[in-house]
Structure formats: structure tokens, C-alpha cells
PDB file of C-alpha atoms in Angstrom:
ATOM      1  CA  MET A 901      -5.012 -37.856  71.030  1.00 52.00           C
ATOM      2  CA  ALA A 902      -5.706 -40.273  69.140  1.00 61.00           C
ATOM      3  CA  ARG A 903      -4.103 -43.575  69.773  1.00 73.00           C
ATOM      4  CA  LEU A 904      -3.635 -46.698  67.200  1.00 72.00           C
ATOM      5  CA  PRO A 905      -5.615 -49.604  68.080  1.00 79.00           C
ATOM      6  CA  ASN A 906      -2.548 -52.459  68.771  1.00 75.00           C
ATOM      7  CA  GLN A 907      -3.508 -54.600  65.682  1.00 70.00           C
ATOM      8  CA  ALA A 908      -2.953 -51.603  63.588  1.00 72.00           C
ATOM      9  CA  ARG A 909       0.264 -50.584  64.976  1.00 66.00           C
ATOM     10  CA  LEU A 910       1.690 -53.577  63.961  1.00 62.00           C
ATOM     11  CA  TRP A 911       0.538 -53.510  60.673  1.00 61.00           C
ATOM     12  CA  LYS A 912       2.500 -50.492  60.514  1.00 63.00           C
ATOM     13  CA  GLU A 913       5.408 -51.440  61.949  1.00 60.00           C
ATOM     14  CA  LYS A 914       5.472 -54.256  59.290  1.00 55.00           C
ATOM     15  CA  ALA A 915       4.679 -51.108  56.569  1.00 57.00           C
ATOM     16  CA  GLU A 916       8.138 -49.817  57.800  1.00 63.00           C
ATOM     17  CA  LEU A 917      10.963 -49.997  54.921  1.00 67.00           C
ATOM     18  CA  ASP A 918      14.076 -51.809  55.909  1.00 80.00           C
ATOM     19  CA  TYR A 919      16.566 -50.472  53.536  1.00 90.00           C
ATOM     20  CA  ILE A 920      19.731 -53.022  54.973  1.00 92.00           C
ATOM     21  CA  GLY A 921      18.977 -55.243  52.399  1.00 92.00           C
ATOM     22  CA  PRO A 922      18.320 -52.633  49.857  1.00 94.00           C
ATOM     23  CA  PHE A 923      21.719 -51.018  51.046  1.00 96.00           C
ATOM     24  CA  ILE A 924      23.746 -54.157  50.485  1.00 95.00           C
ATOM     25  CA  LYS A 925      22.653 -54.738  47.204  1.00 96.00           C
ATOM     26  CA  ALA A 926      23.459 -51.026  45.727  1.00 97.00           C
ATOM     27  CA  TRP A 927      27.038 -51.291  47.279  1.00 97.00           C
ATOM     28  CA  ALA A 928      27.349 -54.531  45.058  1.00 97.00           C
ATOM     29  CA  ALA A 929      26.601 -52.735  42.398  1.00 97.00           C
ATOM     30  CA  PHE A 930      29.005 -49.935  43.123  1.00 97.00           C
ATOM     31  CA  ASN A 931      32.090 -52.333  44.154  1.00 97.00           C
ATOM     32  CA  ALA A 932      31.232 -54.422  41.248  1.00 97.00           C
ATOM     33  CA  TRP A 933      31.568 -51.330  38.986  1.00 97.00           C
ATOM     34  CA  TYR A 934      34.769 -49.658  40.906  1.00 97.00           C
ATOM     35  CA  ARG A 935      36.496 -52.838  40.826  1.00 96.00           C
ATOM     36  CA  HIS A 936      35.693 -53.345  36.974  1.00 96.00           C
ATOM     37  CA  GLU A 937      37.085 -50.052  36.589  1.00 96.00           C
ATOM     38  CA  THR A 938      40.656 -50.622  38.351  1.00 96.00           C
ATOM     39  CA  GLN A 939      40.899 -54.077  37.384  1.00 96.00           C
ATOM     40  CA  THR A 940      41.448 -54.739  41.189  1.00 93.00           C
ATOM     41  CA  ARG A 941      40.039 -56.464  44.290  1.00 93.00           C
ATOM     42  CA  SER A 942      41.180 -53.814  46.242  1.00 94.00           C
ATOM     43  CA  ASP A 943      38.532 -51.918  47.664  1.00 95.00           C
ATOM     44  CA  ARG A 944      40.899 -49.298  48.885  1.00 93.00           C
ATOM     45  CA  LEU A 945      42.566 -48.653  45.278  1.00 95.00           C
ATOM     46  CA  GLY A 946      38.901 -48.676  44.284  1.00 96.00           C
ATOM     47  CA  LEU A 947      37.643 -46.028  46.300  1.00 96.00           C
ATOM     48  CA  ASN A 948      40.659 -44.125  45.828  1.00 96.00           C
ATOM     49  CA  TYR A 949      39.599 -44.054  42.151  1.00 97.00           C
ATOM     50  CA  VAL A 950      36.285 -43.092  42.446  1.00 97.00           C
ATOM     51  CA  ARG A 951      37.741 -39.886  44.918  1.00 96.00           C
ATOM     52  CA  ASP A 952      40.812 -38.721  43.075  1.00 95.00           C
ATOM     53  CA  ARG A 953      40.440 -39.741  39.726  1.00 96.00           C
ATOM     54  CA  ALA A 954      38.016 -38.308  36.600  1.00 97.00           C
ATOM     55  CA  ASN A 955      35.151 -41.285  36.351  1.00 97.00           C
ATOM     56  CA  PRO A 956      31.100 -40.440  36.012  1.00 97.00           C
ATOM     57  CA  VAL A 957      30.589 -40.785  39.373  1.00 98.00           C
ATOM     58  CA  ARG A 958      32.725 -38.099  40.545  1.00 97.00           C
ATOM     59  CA  ALA A 959      32.030 -36.037  37.506  1.00 97.00           C
ATOM     60  CA  THR A 960      28.366 -36.185  38.393  1.00 97.00           C
ATOM     61  CA  ILE A 961      27.807 -35.166  42.547  1.00 98.00           C
ATOM     62  CA  VAL A 962      31.123 -33.012  42.600  1.00 97.00           C
ATOM     63  CA  PRO A 963      28.825 -30.188  41.109  1.00 96.00           C
ATOM     64  CA  LEU A 964      25.728 -31.095  42.841  1.00 97.00           C
ATOM     65  CA  LEU A 965      28.138 -29.959  46.209  1.00 97.00           C
ATOM     66  CA  ARG A 966      29.006 -26.499  45.417  1.00 93.00           C
ATOM     67  CA  HIS A 967      29.141 -23.896  47.879  1.00 90.00           C
ATOM     68  CA  VAL A 968      26.735 -20.958  48.681  1.00 85.00           C
ATOM     69  CA  GLN A 969      26.551 -18.453  45.767  1.00 84.00           C
ATOM     70  CA  ASN A 970      25.515 -14.667  45.532  1.00 82.00           C
ATOM     71  CA  ASP A 971      23.847 -12.390  42.592  1.00 78.00           C
ATOM     72  CA  GLU A 972      25.243  -8.952  42.246  1.00 80.00           C
ATOM     73  CA  ASN A 973      22.861  -7.997  45.047  1.00 81.00           C
ATOM     74  CA  GLY A 974      24.141 -10.006  47.594  1.00 77.00           C
ATOM     75  CA  ARG A 975      21.011 -12.349  47.410  1.00 84.00           C
ATOM     76  CA  ARG A 976      21.489 -16.090  47.388  1.00 83.00           C
ATOM     77  CA  ILE A 977      21.227 -18.087  44.287  1.00 84.00           C
ATOM     78  CA  PRO A 978      18.939 -21.301  44.987  1.00 84.00           C
ATOM     79  CA  ASP A 979      20.721 -24.456  43.798  1.00 86.00           C
ATOM     80  CA  ALA A 980      19.044 -26.386  40.929  1.00 90.00           C
ATOM     81  CA  GLU A 981      16.517 -29.183  41.846  1.00 93.00           C
ATOM     82  CA  ASP A 982      18.949 -32.337  41.749  1.00 95.00           C
ATOM     83  CA  ALA A 983      21.494 -30.153  44.278  1.00 94.00           C
ATOM     84  CA  GLN A 984      19.139 -29.359  46.587  1.00 94.00           C
ATOM     85  CA  GLU A 985      17.658 -33.062  46.342  1.00 96.00           C
ATOM     86  CA  PHE A 986      21.053 -34.523  47.004  1.00 97.00           C
ATOM     87  CA  LYS A 987      22.478 -32.269  49.321  1.00 97.00           C
ATOM     88  CA  LEU A 988      19.019 -33.016  51.674  1.00 97.00           C
ATOM     89  CA  LEU A 989      20.081 -36.671  51.346  1.00 97.00           C
ATOM     90  CA  ILE A 990      23.597 -35.545  52.914  1.00 98.00           C
ATOM     91  CA  SER A 991      21.879 -33.775  55.385  1.00 97.00           C
ATOM     92  CA  GLU A 992      19.329 -36.335  56.315  1.00 97.00           C
ATOM     93  CA  LEU A 993      22.650 -39.010  56.324  1.00 98.00           C
ATOM     94  CA  HIS A 994      24.321 -36.557  58.605  1.00 98.00           C
ATOM     95  CA  SER A 995      21.523 -36.157  61.048  1.00 97.00           C
ATOM     96  CA  ARG A 996      20.843 -39.621  61.508  1.00 97.00           C
ATOM     97  CA  LEU A 997      24.349 -40.712  61.949  1.00 97.00           C
ATOM     98  CA  GLU A 998      24.604 -37.862  64.557  1.00 96.00           C
ATOM     99  CA  ALA A 999      21.052 -39.255  66.275  1.00 96.00           C
ATOM    100  CA  TYR A1000      22.290 -42.608  67.112  1.00 95.00           C
ATOM    101  CA  ARG A1001      26.224 -43.495  67.162  1.00 95.00           C
ATOM    102  CA  ILE A1002      27.717 -46.173  64.131  1.00 95.00           C
ATOM    103  CA  GLU A1003      31.006 -47.148  65.516  1.00 93.00           C
ATOM    104  CA  VAL A1004      33.576 -49.450  62.870  1.00 92.00           C
ATOM    105  CA  PHE A1005      36.781 -50.869  64.089  1.00 88.00           C
ATOM    106  CA  GLU A1006      38.672 -49.187  61.490  1.00 81.00           C
ATOM    107  CA  ASP A1007      43.087 -49.088  61.002  1.00 74.00           C
ATOM    108  CA  ASP A1008      43.171 -50.828  64.826  1.00 73.00           C
ATOM    109  CA  ARG A1009      40.595 -47.980  66.557  1.00 79.00           C
ATOM    110  CA  LEU A1010      36.868 -48.175  67.221  1.00 86.00           C
ATOM    111  CA  ASN A1011      35.955 -44.705  65.039  1.00 89.00           C
ATOM    112  CA  HIS A1012      32.738 -42.885  65.233  1.00 94.00           C
ATOM    113  CA  ILE A1013      30.999 -43.046  61.294  1.00 96.00           C
ATOM    114  CA  SER A1014      30.160 -38.853  61.145  1.00 97.00           C
ATOM    115  CA  PHE A1015      31.245 -35.813  58.839  1.00 97.00           C
ATOM    116  CA  ARG A1016      32.459 -34.267  62.138  1.00 96.00           C
ATOM    117  CA  SER A1017      35.291 -36.941  62.459  1.00 95.00           C
ATOM    118  CA  VAL A1018      35.962 -38.759  58.592  1.00 95.00           C
ATOM    119  CA  CYS A1019      39.304 -39.797  57.090  1.00 93.00           C
ATOM    120  CA  LEU A1020      39.956 -37.883  54.066  1.00 92.00           C
ATOM    121  CA  ASN A1021      43.710 -39.212  53.987  1.00 88.00           C
ATOM    122  CA  ARG A1022      45.664 -41.693  55.320  1.00 81.00           C
ATOM    123  CA  GLY A1023      48.988 -41.042  57.453  1.00 78.00           C
ATOM    124  CA  VAL A1024      52.865 -41.006  55.556  1.00 86.00           C
ATOM    125  CA  ASN A1025      54.409 -44.032  55.006  1.00 89.00           C
ATOM    126  CA  LEU A1026      56.527 -44.855  58.423  1.00 93.00           C
ATOM    127  CA  PRO A1027      59.211 -44.979  59.303  1.00 95.00           C
ATOM    128  CA  GLN A1028      59.855 -40.815  59.540  1.00 95.00           C
ATOM    129  CA  THR A1029      62.562 -39.393  61.272  1.00 96.00           C
ATOM    130  CA  ARG A1030      64.045 -35.983  61.687  1.00 95.00           C
ATOM    131  CA  THR A1031      67.112 -34.658  63.217  1.00 96.00           C
ATOM    132  CA  TYR A1032      67.013 -31.355  65.317  1.00 96.00           C
ATOM    133  CA  ASN A1033      69.839 -29.713  67.271  1.00 95.00           C
ATOM    134  CA  ARG A1034      71.850 -33.002  67.381  1.00 95.00           C
ATOM    135  CA  HIS A1035      69.122 -35.485  68.130  1.00 96.00           C
ATOM    136  CA  VAL A1036      67.423 -37.733  66.155  1.00 96.00           C
ATOM    137  CA  TYR A1037      63.454 -38.180  66.446  1.00 97.00           C
ATOM    138  CA  THR A1038      61.855 -41.443  64.776  1.00 96.00           C
ATOM    139  CA  VAL A1039      58.295 -42.939  64.638  1.00 97.00           C
ATOM    140  CA  THR A1040      57.888 -46.259  63.501  1.00 96.00           C
ATOM    141  CA  LYS A1041      55.690 -49.453  63.442  1.00 92.00           C
ATOM    142  CA  ALA A1042      57.070 -53.232  63.315  1.00 90.00           C
ATOM    143  CA  ASN A1043      55.396 -55.981  64.510  1.00 87.00           C
ATOM    144  CA  ARG A1044      51.539 -54.535  64.860  1.00 84.00           C
ATOM    145  CA  GLN A1045      53.447 -52.114  67.681  1.00 91.00           C
ATOM    146  CA  TRP A1046      54.149 -48.125  67.205  1.00 94.00           C
ATOM    147  CA  SER A1047      57.194 -46.602  68.756  1.00 95.00           C
ATOM    148  CA  ALA A1048      58.668 -43.284  68.792  1.00 96.00           C
ATOM    149  CA  GLU A1049      62.245 -42.451  70.177  1.00 96.00           C
ATOM    150  CA  VAL A1050      64.501 -39.355  70.879  1.00 97.00           C
ATOM    151  CA  ARG A1051      68.324 -40.510  70.848  1.00 96.00           C
ATOM    152  CA  ARG A1052      71.587 -38.183  70.525  1.00 94.00           C
ATOM    153  CA  GLU A1053      73.132 -38.034  67.356  1.00 91.00           C
ATOM    154  CA  GLY A1054      75.492 -40.899  67.138  1.00 86.00           C
ATOM    155  CA  GLY A1055      75.032 -41.861  71.160  1.00 85.00           C
ATOM    156  CA  ASN A1056      72.687 -43.151  73.782  1.00 92.00           C
ATOM    157  CA  VAL A1057      68.484 -43.385  73.658  1.00 94.00           C
ATOM    158  CA  ARG A1058      67.135 -40.353  75.407  1.00 94.00           C
ATOM    159  CA  PHE A1059      63.627 -41.338  75.660  1.00 96.00           C
ATOM    160  CA  MET A1060      61.235 -44.532  74.256  1.00 95.00           C
ATOM    161  CA  PHE A1061      57.757 -45.451  73.553  1.00 96.00           C
ATOM    162  CA  ALA A1062      56.409 -48.339  72.516  1.00 94.00           C
ATOM    163  CA  HIS A1063      52.393 -49.091  72.425  1.00 92.00           C
ATOM    164  CA  ASP A1064      50.231 -51.577  70.561  1.00 89.00           C
ATOM    165  CA  ASN A1065      48.305 -48.836  68.964  1.00 87.00           C
ATOM    166  CA  TYR A1066      48.984 -45.480  67.682  1.00 90.00           C
ATOM    167  CA  ASP A1067      48.497 -43.131  70.870  1.00 91.00           C
ATOM    168  CA  LEU A1068      49.697 -39.989  71.386  1.00 93.00           C
ATOM    169  CA  ASP A1069      47.513 -39.199  74.655  1.00 93.00           C
ATOM    170  CA  GLY A1070      49.586 -42.159  76.035  1.00 94.00           C
ATOM    171  CA  LEU A1071      52.712 -40.427  74.658  1.00 95.00           C
ATOM    172  CA  MET A1072      52.347 -37.470  76.100  1.00 95.00           C
ATOM    173  CA  VAL A1073      51.780 -38.859  79.737  1.00 95.00           C
ATOM    174  CA  GLN A1074      54.762 -40.837  79.654  1.00 95.00           C
ATOM    175  CA  HIS A1075      57.184 -39.730  82.670  1.00 94.00           C
ATOM    176  CA  ASP A1076      60.131 -39.724  80.784  1.00 94.00           C
ATOM    177  CA  TYR A1077      58.588 -37.781  78.019  1.00 95.00           C
ATOM    178  CA  VAL A1078      57.689 -34.796  80.411  1.00 94.00           C
ATOM    179  CA  ASN A1079      60.519 -35.127  82.931  1.00 94.00           C
ATOM    180  CA  SER A1080      63.351 -36.739  80.809  1.00 93.00           C
ATOM    181  CA  LEU A1081      62.808 -33.971  77.367  1.00 95.00           C
ATOM    182  CA  SER A1082      63.140 -30.344  77.323  1.00 95.00           C
ATOM    183  CA  PRO A1083      59.668 -28.545  76.143  1.00 95.00           C
ATOM    184  CA  VAL A1084      61.380 -28.095  72.576  1.00 96.00           C
ATOM    185  CA  GLN A1085      61.821 -32.079  72.084  1.00 96.00           C
ATOM    186  CA  GLN A1086      59.194 -32.783  73.353  1.00 96.00           C
ATOM    187  CA  ASP A1087      57.369 -30.469  70.705  1.00 97.00           C
ATOM    188  CA  GLN A1088      59.403 -31.943  68.114  1.00 97.00           C
ATOM    189  CA  LEU A1089      58.635 -35.245  69.143  1.00 97.00           C
ATOM    190  CA  ARG A1090      54.602 -34.720  69.575  1.00 96.00           C
ATOM    191  CA  ASN A1091      54.931 -32.947  66.079  1.00 96.00           C
ATOM    192  CA  LEU A1092      56.764 -35.897  64.175  1.00 96.00           C
ATOM    193  CA  TYR A1093      54.292 -38.222  66.021  1.00 96.00           C
ATOM    194  CA  GLN A1094      50.972 -36.676  65.357  1.00 93.00           C
ATOM    195  CA  GLN A1095      52.384 -36.468  61.287  1.00 92.00           C
ATOM    196  CA  CYS A1096      52.494 -40.249  61.722  1.00 92.00           C
ATOM    197  CA  ASN A1097      48.985 -40.346  62.200  1.00 91.00           C
ATOM    198  CA  PRO A1098      47.520 -43.322  60.804  1.00 87.00           C
ATOM    199  CA  ARG A1099      44.049 -42.233  60.797  1.00 86.00           C
ATOM    200  CA  PRO A1100      43.642 -38.222  60.730  1.00 89.00           C
ATOM    201  CA  LEU A1101      40.243 -37.076  61.327  1.00 91.00           C
ATOM    202  CA  SER A1102      38.825 -33.824  59.938  1.00 93.00           C
ATOM    203  CA  ASP A1103      35.251 -32.062  60.803  1.00 96.00           C
ATOM    204  CA  LEU A1104      33.591 -31.237  57.616  1.00 97.00           C
ATOM    205  CA  THR A1105      31.333 -28.905  59.411  1.00 96.00           C
ATOM    206  CA  ALA A1106      33.916 -26.614  61.090  1.00 94.00           C
ATOM    207  CA  GLY A1107      36.417 -24.650  59.510  1.00 83.00           C
ATOM    208  CA  THR A1108      37.118 -21.282  57.394  1.00 86.00           C
ATOM    209  CA  HIS A1109      35.587 -22.202  54.019  1.00 88.00           C
ATOM    210  CA  ARG A1110      32.613 -20.789  52.309  1.00 90.00           C
ATOM    211  CA  PRO A1111      29.763 -23.089  53.310  1.00 94.00           C
ATOM    212  CA  ILE A1112      27.590 -26.206  51.277  1.00 96.00           C
ATOM    213  CA  GLN A1113      24.453 -25.549  52.814  1.00 94.00           C
ATOM    214  CA  ALA A1114      22.454 -28.761  52.884  1.00 95.00           C
ATOM    215  CA  GLY A1115      19.395 -28.435  54.289  1.00 92.00           C
ATOM    216  CA  ASP A1116      20.158 -26.543  57.728  1.00 93.00           C
ATOM    217  CA  ILE A1117      23.338 -27.760  57.938  1.00 95.00           C
ATOM    218  CA  ALA A1118      26.379 -25.854  56.837  1.00 95.00           C
ATOM    219  CA  PHE A1119      29.548 -28.004  55.585  1.00 97.00           C
ATOM    220  CA  HIS A1120      32.765 -25.725  55.921  1.00 96.00           C
ATOM    221  CA  CYS A1121      34.422 -27.776  53.442  1.00 95.00           C
ATOM    222  CA  GLU A1122      35.611 -27.961  49.418  1.00 95.00           C
ATOM    223  CA  ASP A1123      33.129 -29.752  47.638  1.00 96.00           C
ATOM    224  CA  THR A1124      35.784 -32.374  46.628  1.00 97.00           C
ATOM    225  CA  GLU A1125      36.303 -32.815  50.497  1.00 97.00           C
ATOM    226  CA  LEU A1126      32.682 -33.389  51.118  1.00 97.00           C
ATOM    227  CA  PHE A1127      32.320 -35.935  48.031  1.00 98.00           C
ATOM    228  CA  CYS A1128      35.421 -37.722  49.418  1.00 97.00           C
ATOM    229  CA  GLY A1129      34.031 -37.865  53.218  1.00 97.00           C
ATOM    230  CA  LEU A1130      30.447 -38.931  51.557  1.00 98.00           C
ATOM    231  CA  ILE A1131      32.694 -41.698  49.909  1.00 98.00           C
ATOM    232  CA  GLU A1132      34.505 -43.103  53.032  1.00 97.00           C
ATOM    233  CA  ILE A1133      31.282 -42.600  55.463  1.00 97.00           C
ATOM    234  CA  ILE A1134      29.286 -44.694  52.881  1.00 98.00           C
ATOM    235  CA  TYR A1135      32.022 -47.439  53.026  1.00 97.00           C
ATOM    236  CA  SER A1136      32.514 -47.299  56.970  1.00 96.00           C
ATOM    237  CA  MET A1137      28.694 -47.871  57.226  1.00 96.00           C
ATOM    238  CA  ARG A1138      28.959 -50.816  54.720  1.00 96.00           C
ATOM    239  CA  ASN A1139      31.882 -51.981  56.751  1.00 95.00           C
ATOM    240  CA  ALA A1140      29.656 -51.812  59.990  1.00 94.00           C
ATOM    241  CA  LEU A1141      27.432 -53.925  58.360  1.00 92.00           C
ATOM    242  CA  LEU A1142      29.318 -56.296  56.863  1.00 91.00           C
ATOM    243  CA  HIS A1143      31.504 -57.305  59.463  1.00 90.00           C
ATOM    244  CA  GLY A1144      28.516 -57.264  62.423  1.00 87.00           C
ATOM    245  CA  GLU A1145      29.538 -54.270  64.398  1.00 90.00           C
ATOM    246  CA  LEU A1146      26.169 -52.529  63.770  1.00 90.00           C
ATOM    247  CA  GLN A1147      23.700 -53.030  66.822  1.00 88.00           C
ATOM    248  CA  PRO A1148      20.380 -54.115  65.723  1.00 86.00           C
ATOM    249  CA  GLU A1149      18.606 -50.728  66.642  1.00 87.00           C
ATOM    250  CA  GLU A1150      16.032 -49.147  64.773  1.00 87.00           C
ATOM    251  CA  GLN A1151      18.192 -45.828  64.788  1.00 90.00           C
ATOM    252  CA  ALA A1152      20.769 -47.203  63.582  1.00 91.00           C
ATOM    253  CA  PHE A1153      18.817 -49.115  60.404  1.00 92.00           C
ATOM    254  CA  ARG A1154      17.333 -45.552  59.438  1.00 93.00           C
ATOM    255  CA  ALA A1155      20.744 -44.223  58.544  1.00 96.00           C
ATOM    256  CA  TYR A1156      20.875 -46.491  56.074  1.00 96.00           C
ATOM    257  CA  GLU A1157      17.957 -45.103  53.647  1.00 95.00           C
ATOM    258  CA  PRO A1158      19.701 -41.955  53.026  1.00 97.00           C
ATOM    259  CA  ALA A1159      22.896 -43.868  52.420  1.00 97.00           C
ATOM    260  CA  TYR A1160      20.886 -46.588  49.876  1.00 97.00           C
ATOM    261  CA  ARG A1161      19.261 -43.135  47.795  1.00 97.00           C
ATOM    262  CA  ILE A1162      23.140 -42.000  47.791  1.00 98.00           C
ATOM    263  CA  VAL A1163      24.570 -44.984  46.632  1.00 98.00           C
ATOM    264  CA  MET A1164      21.622 -45.235  44.146  1.00 97.00           C
ATOM    265  CA  LYS A1165      22.639 -41.989  43.232  1.00 97.00           C
ATOM    266  CA  PHE A1166      26.250 -42.786  42.000  1.00 98.00           C
ATOM    267  CA  LEU A1167      25.132 -45.680  40.338  1.00 97.00           C
ATOM    268  CA  ASP A1168      22.401 -43.355  38.177  1.00 96.00           C
ATOM    269  CA  SER A1169      25.362 -41.416  36.821  1.00 96.00           C
ATOM    270  CA  ILE A1170      27.153 -44.645  35.562  1.00 93.00           C
ATOM    271  CA  GLN A1171      26.018 -45.505  32.019  1.00 75.00           C
TER     272      GLN A1171
END
């Protein structure tokens, strides 16, 4: 097998494009657009506008994410060329994010950036309270500390759990949770606590929805969910980079090539 001489190998390495700079510049343009549209400096409000309101990016991208279509004979109808190209970018981004684990600290937790664990919606407002069978169940957050409580209606506290972060597993292994609460009471508190998850995660490759075929990857979700997931993933990649959490590894950098091209597609839709 032929091998590159050292000098040729060095030149080849220098010829490799680094998409970090282009990604940052493309994101800056995208960021400036949605801030102008929303007249706010809040990234969250801007991203929610892109995801959930009528705008040229959503109007252009969502139709490219249609589910698999079949003709009257059951044969698959090919996607239009622009849809095929865009779905291949998503497939490439997914593959590169799975090949190298990029993590970012968001919502008080270290999160893996992945289409298999993407936050599409934020948790409910706190505190949350429910009453069942003469017991009051409460989950709240104060002074950056989460707490879960079971109290007899008009009486004493039966159970209390406090932690610096949302921690469902930690709740369920508490001695008093297991030994002082009945199975029904455990279910009531666990279900309420789960509803308060500040970052509920969805696996867009799993589920019962008709598939959206992107290259060799099937996403089993709605087209709007894939669009929202894509926005959140690109934003998390931006955070990992700008917050200094991205590891300076070639495999990590490679994920930013399809991310850059996707953001450029967003920009192409804005006149």
C-alpha cells in the first residue's frame, strides 16, 4: 500500500479545512437576524421564535424534513434534491456527534449533544403541588436547591428530599422514600418530580412515528420535532465552543462542518 512521504503528509494536514471559524461567523449572522426579529438579546426567546413562530427559516426547513412517502403501489417516492441534500447534512451531523461525545454544561447539568438525547421543551414552572388521599405532594426550587416533600394534609411532613440539582435517581434511593412511603405515595411523588424535570430529553431516532429518512438514519419523530431538535443541537454546539468546553480534538472539530453548512442553509432562507 502506497504511503504519503512526510512532507506530503504535512501539506495534506494543512489542507484540511477548519470549520470552527466559519461556524462562528455563520452563527453570528444567524444570531443577529433572530435578535433583530425579536428585538431582544435573549437567545432563548430568539430560538423559541425560530422554532415555534412563522418565519422564513422554519418555512424553508420544515418542508425539507417530510416523512417517507409512498405511491399507490407502495413504492417510496424520492425526496426532491434539496431535501435529500439537507437530510444528508443532518445524517452526517448525527453520525459525527455519535462518533465523538461533545458535552456542554446546561441547566445545571453536563449534557451530551445528541439527537438521541435532545431537550425539545423546558420543564413546568415551579413550585408544583398535588393533593392525593389526604397527602400534599410538593416539588420546588429555591436558592438553587431542589426539594420534594410529602406532607399530611394539615399535618406533619412525612418525607423531605433536598438536593443541589434535579436528581430523580437520588430521590428514589432515599431510605425514607423506600421505607416510609407506601408504593402509591412513592408513585405520586415520583410522577410529580418527573414532570418537573427542567430538561426532559427525547430520542428522535426512537418512537412510533413514520420515519424521516436522512441518509441511512431514520428519525422517528414529527418534522417539527426534528427541526426543533436541530436548532437546539446547533445552539448547544455553539455553547460548547464559546464556553470553552469543546475538547481540541480533530473528531470534535469534524462535527462543525455539517453544523456550519446547516446554519448557512438557515441563512440562505432569509431574504
